[in-house]
XYZ file of C-alpha atoms in Angstrom:
348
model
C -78.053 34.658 58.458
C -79.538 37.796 57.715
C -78.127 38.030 53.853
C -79.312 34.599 53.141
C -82.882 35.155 54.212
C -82.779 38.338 51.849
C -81.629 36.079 49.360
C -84.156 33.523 49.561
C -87.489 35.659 49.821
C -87.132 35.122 45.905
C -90.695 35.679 43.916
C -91.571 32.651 42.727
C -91.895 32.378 39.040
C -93.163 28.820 37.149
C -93.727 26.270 40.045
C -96.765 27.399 41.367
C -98.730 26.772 37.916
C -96.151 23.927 36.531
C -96.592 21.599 39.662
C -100.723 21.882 39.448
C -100.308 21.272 35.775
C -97.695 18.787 35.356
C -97.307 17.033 39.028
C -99.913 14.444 39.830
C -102.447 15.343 41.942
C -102.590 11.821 43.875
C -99.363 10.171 44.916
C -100.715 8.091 47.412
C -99.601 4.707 46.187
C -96.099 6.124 46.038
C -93.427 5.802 48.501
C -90.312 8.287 48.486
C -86.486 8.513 50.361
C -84.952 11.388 50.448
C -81.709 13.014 51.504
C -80.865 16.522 52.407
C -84.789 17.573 53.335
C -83.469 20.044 56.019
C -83.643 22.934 54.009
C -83.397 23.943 49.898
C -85.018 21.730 46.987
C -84.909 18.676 49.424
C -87.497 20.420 51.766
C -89.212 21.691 48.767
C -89.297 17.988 46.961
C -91.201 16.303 50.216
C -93.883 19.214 51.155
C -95.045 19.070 47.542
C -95.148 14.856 47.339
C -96.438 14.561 51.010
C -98.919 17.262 49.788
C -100.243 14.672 47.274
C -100.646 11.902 49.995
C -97.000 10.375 49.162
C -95.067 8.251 51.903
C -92.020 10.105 52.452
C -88.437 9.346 54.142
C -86.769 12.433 55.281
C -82.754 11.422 55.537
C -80.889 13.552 57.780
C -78.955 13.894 60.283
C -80.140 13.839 63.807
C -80.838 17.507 64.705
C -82.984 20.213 65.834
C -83.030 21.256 61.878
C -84.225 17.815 60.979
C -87.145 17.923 63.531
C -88.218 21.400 62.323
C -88.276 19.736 58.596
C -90.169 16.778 59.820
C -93.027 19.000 61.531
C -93.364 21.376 58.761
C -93.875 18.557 56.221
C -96.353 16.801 58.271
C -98.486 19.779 58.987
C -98.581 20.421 55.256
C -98.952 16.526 54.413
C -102.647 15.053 53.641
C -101.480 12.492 55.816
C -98.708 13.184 58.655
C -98.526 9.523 59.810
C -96.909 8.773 56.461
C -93.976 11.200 56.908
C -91.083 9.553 58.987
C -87.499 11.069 59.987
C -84.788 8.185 59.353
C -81.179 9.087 60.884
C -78.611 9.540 58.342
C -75.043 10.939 58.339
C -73.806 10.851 54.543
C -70.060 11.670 56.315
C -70.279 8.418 57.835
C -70.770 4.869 55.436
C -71.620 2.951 58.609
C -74.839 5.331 59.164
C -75.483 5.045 55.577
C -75.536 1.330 55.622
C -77.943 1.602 59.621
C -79.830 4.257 57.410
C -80.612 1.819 54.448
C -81.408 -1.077 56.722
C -84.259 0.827 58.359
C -85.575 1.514 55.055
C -85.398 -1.823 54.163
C -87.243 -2.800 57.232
C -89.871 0.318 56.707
C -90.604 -0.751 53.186
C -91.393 -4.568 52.836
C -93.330 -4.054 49.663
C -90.881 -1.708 48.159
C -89.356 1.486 47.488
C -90.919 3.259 44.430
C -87.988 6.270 43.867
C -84.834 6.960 45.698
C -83.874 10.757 45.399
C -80.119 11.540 46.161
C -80.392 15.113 46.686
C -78.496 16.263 49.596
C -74.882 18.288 48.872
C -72.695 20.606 50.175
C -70.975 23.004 47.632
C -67.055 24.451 47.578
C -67.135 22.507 51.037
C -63.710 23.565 53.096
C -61.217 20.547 52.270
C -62.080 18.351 55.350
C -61.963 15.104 55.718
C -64.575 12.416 56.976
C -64.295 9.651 59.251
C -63.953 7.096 56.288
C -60.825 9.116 55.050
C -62.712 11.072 52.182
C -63.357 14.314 51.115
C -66.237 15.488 52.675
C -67.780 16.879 49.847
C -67.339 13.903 47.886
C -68.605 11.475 50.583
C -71.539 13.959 50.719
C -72.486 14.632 47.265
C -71.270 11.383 45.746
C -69.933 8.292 47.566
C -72.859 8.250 49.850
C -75.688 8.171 47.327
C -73.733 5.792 45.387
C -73.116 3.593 48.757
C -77.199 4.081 49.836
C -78.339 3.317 46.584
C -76.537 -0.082 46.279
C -77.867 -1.002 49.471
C -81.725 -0.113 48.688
C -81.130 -1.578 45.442
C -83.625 -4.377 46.176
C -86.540 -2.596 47.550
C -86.412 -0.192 43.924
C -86.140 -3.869 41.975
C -89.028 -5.189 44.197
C -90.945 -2.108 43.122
C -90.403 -2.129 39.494
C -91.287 -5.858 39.180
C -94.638 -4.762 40.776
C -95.386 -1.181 39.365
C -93.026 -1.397 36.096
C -91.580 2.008 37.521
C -89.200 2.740 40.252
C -86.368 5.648 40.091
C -82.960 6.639 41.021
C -83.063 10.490 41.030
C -79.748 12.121 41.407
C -78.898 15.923 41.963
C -76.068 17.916 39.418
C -75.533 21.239 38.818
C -73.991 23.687 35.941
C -71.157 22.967 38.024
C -70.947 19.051 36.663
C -69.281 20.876 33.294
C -66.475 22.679 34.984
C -64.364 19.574 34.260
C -64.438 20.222 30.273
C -62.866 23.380 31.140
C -59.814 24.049 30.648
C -59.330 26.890 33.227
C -60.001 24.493 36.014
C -59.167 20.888 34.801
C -56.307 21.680 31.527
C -56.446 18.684 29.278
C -57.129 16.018 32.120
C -61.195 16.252 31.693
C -64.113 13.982 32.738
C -63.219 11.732 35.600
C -60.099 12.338 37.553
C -59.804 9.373 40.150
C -57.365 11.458 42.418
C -60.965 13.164 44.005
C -61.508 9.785 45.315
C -58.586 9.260 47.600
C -57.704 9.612 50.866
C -54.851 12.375 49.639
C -56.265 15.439 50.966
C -53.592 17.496 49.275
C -54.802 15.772 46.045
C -58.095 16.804 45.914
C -57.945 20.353 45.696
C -57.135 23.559 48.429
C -59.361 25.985 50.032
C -58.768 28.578 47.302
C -61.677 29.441 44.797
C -59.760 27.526 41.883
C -59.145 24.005 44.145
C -62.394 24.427 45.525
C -64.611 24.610 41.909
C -62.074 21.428 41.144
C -63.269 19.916 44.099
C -67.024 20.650 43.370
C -67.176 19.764 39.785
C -65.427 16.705 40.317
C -68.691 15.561 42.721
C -71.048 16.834 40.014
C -69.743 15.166 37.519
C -69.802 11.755 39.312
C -73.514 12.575 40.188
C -74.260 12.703 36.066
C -71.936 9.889 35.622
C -73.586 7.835 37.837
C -77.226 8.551 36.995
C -75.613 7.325 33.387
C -74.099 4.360 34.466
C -77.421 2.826 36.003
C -79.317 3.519 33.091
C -77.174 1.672 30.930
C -76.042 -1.224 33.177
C -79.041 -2.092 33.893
C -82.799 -1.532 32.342
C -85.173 -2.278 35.271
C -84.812 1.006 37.718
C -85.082 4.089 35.863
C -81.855 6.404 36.419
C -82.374 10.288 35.892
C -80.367 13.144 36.451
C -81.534 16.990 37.499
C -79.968 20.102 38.079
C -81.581 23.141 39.474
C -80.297 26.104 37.910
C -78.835 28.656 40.001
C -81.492 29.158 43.059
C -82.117 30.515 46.413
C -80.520 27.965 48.586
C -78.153 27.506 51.814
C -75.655 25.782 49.887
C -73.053 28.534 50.355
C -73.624 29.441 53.320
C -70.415 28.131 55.025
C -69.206 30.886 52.578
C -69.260 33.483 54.791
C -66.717 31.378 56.865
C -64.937 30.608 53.766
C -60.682 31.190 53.232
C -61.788 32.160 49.479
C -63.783 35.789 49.781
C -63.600 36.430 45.946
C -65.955 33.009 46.126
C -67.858 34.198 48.875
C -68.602 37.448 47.285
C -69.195 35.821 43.925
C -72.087 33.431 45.604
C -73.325 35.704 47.963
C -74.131 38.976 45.753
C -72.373 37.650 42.076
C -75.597 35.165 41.624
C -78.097 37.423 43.522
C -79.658 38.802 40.220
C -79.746 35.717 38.399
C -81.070 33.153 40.762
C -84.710 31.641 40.954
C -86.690 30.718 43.852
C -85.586 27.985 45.515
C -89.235 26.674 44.321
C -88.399 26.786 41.087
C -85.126 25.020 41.537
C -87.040 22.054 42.655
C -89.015 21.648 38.941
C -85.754 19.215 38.110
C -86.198 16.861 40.798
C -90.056 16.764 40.799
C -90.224 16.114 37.238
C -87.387 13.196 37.489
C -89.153 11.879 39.936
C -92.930 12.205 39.277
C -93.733 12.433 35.539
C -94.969 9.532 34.435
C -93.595 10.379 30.991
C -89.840 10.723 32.745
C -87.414 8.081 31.223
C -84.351 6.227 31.917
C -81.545 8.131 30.538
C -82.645 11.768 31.323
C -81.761 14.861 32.869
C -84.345 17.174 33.620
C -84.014 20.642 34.715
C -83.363 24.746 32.991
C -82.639 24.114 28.843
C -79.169 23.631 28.309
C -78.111 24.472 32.209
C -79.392 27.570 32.272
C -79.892 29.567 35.603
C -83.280 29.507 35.357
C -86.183 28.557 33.243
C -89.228 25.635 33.565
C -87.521 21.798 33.910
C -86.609 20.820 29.778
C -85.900 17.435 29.147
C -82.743 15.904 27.614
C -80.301 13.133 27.278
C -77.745 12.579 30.000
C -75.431 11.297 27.543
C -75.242 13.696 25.047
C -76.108 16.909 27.209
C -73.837 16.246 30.055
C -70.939 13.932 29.316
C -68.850 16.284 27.063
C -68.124 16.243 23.433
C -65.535 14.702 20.872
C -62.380 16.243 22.844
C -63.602 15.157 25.974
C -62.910 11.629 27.952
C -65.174 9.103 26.058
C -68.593 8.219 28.028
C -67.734 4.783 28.405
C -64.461 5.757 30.340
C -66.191 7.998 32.842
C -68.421 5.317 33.069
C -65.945 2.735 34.352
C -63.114 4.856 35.797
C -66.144 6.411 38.189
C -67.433 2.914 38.797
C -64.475 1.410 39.768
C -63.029 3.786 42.192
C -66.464 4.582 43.649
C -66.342 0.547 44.565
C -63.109 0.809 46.263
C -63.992 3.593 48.360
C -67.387 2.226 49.711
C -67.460 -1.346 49.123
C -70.773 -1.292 47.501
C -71.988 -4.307 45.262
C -75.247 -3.707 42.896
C -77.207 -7.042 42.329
C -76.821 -6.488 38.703
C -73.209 -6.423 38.352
């Protein structure tokens, strides 16, 4: 689309000097999965590891995009032969599941960090295969499905290396459900997202569909939270990317909602970073050696923009004294996030 690539020629402002500064210069002991590398931050995230010498597995779905993604990140890669494509669906558990079994198979000695990055954003209200909204199946259920079932190879790693990662992707958008415009009184958790109900998990007007969305934001901090205090071998972070340059909205122009696609289209344009920049979050989550369990990394106080500042998920992203209590987002996520996918962590 002609407007996006307007949008996205965006003058890149801190990565260039932050990732020869802070990034390692030699990652090639390190093996990285991926979702969502098509396009955006997820793209971004494997040219700059597989630039370093990284192994890297691209998760996507089967497509012309996905090939594209693979050869670009191999021709920039110091070595291509340790860039691989691995089919996966995140609208479909059952190609989750084939997706985590080749992974299993491709890493005997262990996966060093899992990064749960692909998402859709004010998604129409569809639903998948497995009954679900598709934007929470995407954003949430998915990762938290794929991530129980490569549990072992990040355990097998961190009994070697002392360090392997869980990286999930928020937004701003994760704090919409303090809000009382969108969520009343009912804030933090709201297990109706996770049902089958698809006229109880929002509409396709701009108010249902921010529900919708920060619902599946929330879960992503909420989840990056509950790992790092269930268990203490796997370090869990969080990042967020600001506002930047990427197709997440681009099913906008399609959208039943044109105040939202006007508000994300041109409302944003003046305040958005490169997509570049947006990465900082996930890079530093992922590759700082000085990253810890417990974090969120990404703009100060989730600002639009602005080099990746460190914080605490807990007390940065999980509301304040009027808000649902930590500990009950904690289990109310955990225990409908079960039911919907089935998944069983080793430490439980």
């Amino acid at each position: 689309m002609a407007e996006y690539a307007n949008r996205e020629n965006k003058k890149i402002k801190w990565f260039t000097d932050w990732e020869k500064s802070d990034v390692p210069a030699d990652l090639s002991s390190k093996t990285y999965a991926v979702t969502g590398t098509t396009s955006g931050t997820g793209l971004i995230f494997c040219r700059t590891v597989a630039n370093r010498g990284a192994t890297v597995y691209m998760l996507n779905r089967d497509s012309e995009r996905a090939e594209k993604a693979l050869e670009l990140v191999k021709a920039g890669a110091k070595d291509p032969e340790k860039v691989f494509h691995i089919s996966c669906d995140l609208q479909d558990f059952s190609s989750v599941k084939e997706a985590a079994a080749q992974l299993t198979k491709a890493c005997p000695d262990g996966l060093d960090v899992l990064v749960n990055n692909a998402g859709v954003m004010c998604h129409p209200n569809s639903q998948t295969k497995d009954g679900y909204s598709s934007e929470l199946q995407v954003n949430h259920l998915s990762h938290f499905l794929l991530t129980a079932e490569v549990w072992g190879l990040l355990e097998k790693k961190a009994d070697e290396t002392g360090d392997a990662r869980v990286v999930n992707h928020t937004s701003g958008a994760s704090q919409l459900v303090f809000m009382t415009a969108f969520f009343g009184f009912k804030r933090g958790v709201n297990p109706r997202y996770f049902e089958k109900d698809m006229k109880r998990v929002g509409g396709d007007g701009f108010v249902g569909r921010m529900q919708r969305y920060g619902q599946t934001k929330f879960a992503n901090v909420v989840f990056s939270h509950a790992l790092a205090t269930k268990q203490s071998k796997v370090k869990s972070l969080v990042a967020h990317p600001g506002v930047c340059t990427t197709p997440l909205t681009n099913h906008h122009s399609d959208s039943q909602s044109p105040f939202m696609t006007r508000m994300f289209k041109k409302g944003f344009d003046k305040g958005e970073q490169s997509c570049e920049d947006g990465t900082m979050g996930i890079l530093a989550c992922a590759c700082l050696a000085t990253a810890g369990s417990g974090e969120l990394h990404g703009p100060k106080s989730f600002n639009f923009d602005g080099l990746p500042a460190k914080s605490d998920i807990k007390n940065t992203a999980m509301g304040t004294w009027f808000s649902q209590k930590p500990e009950v987002s904690v289990e109310k996520l955990w225990e409908v996030s079960k039911k919907a996918t089935g998944a069983i962590f080793p430490f439980e």
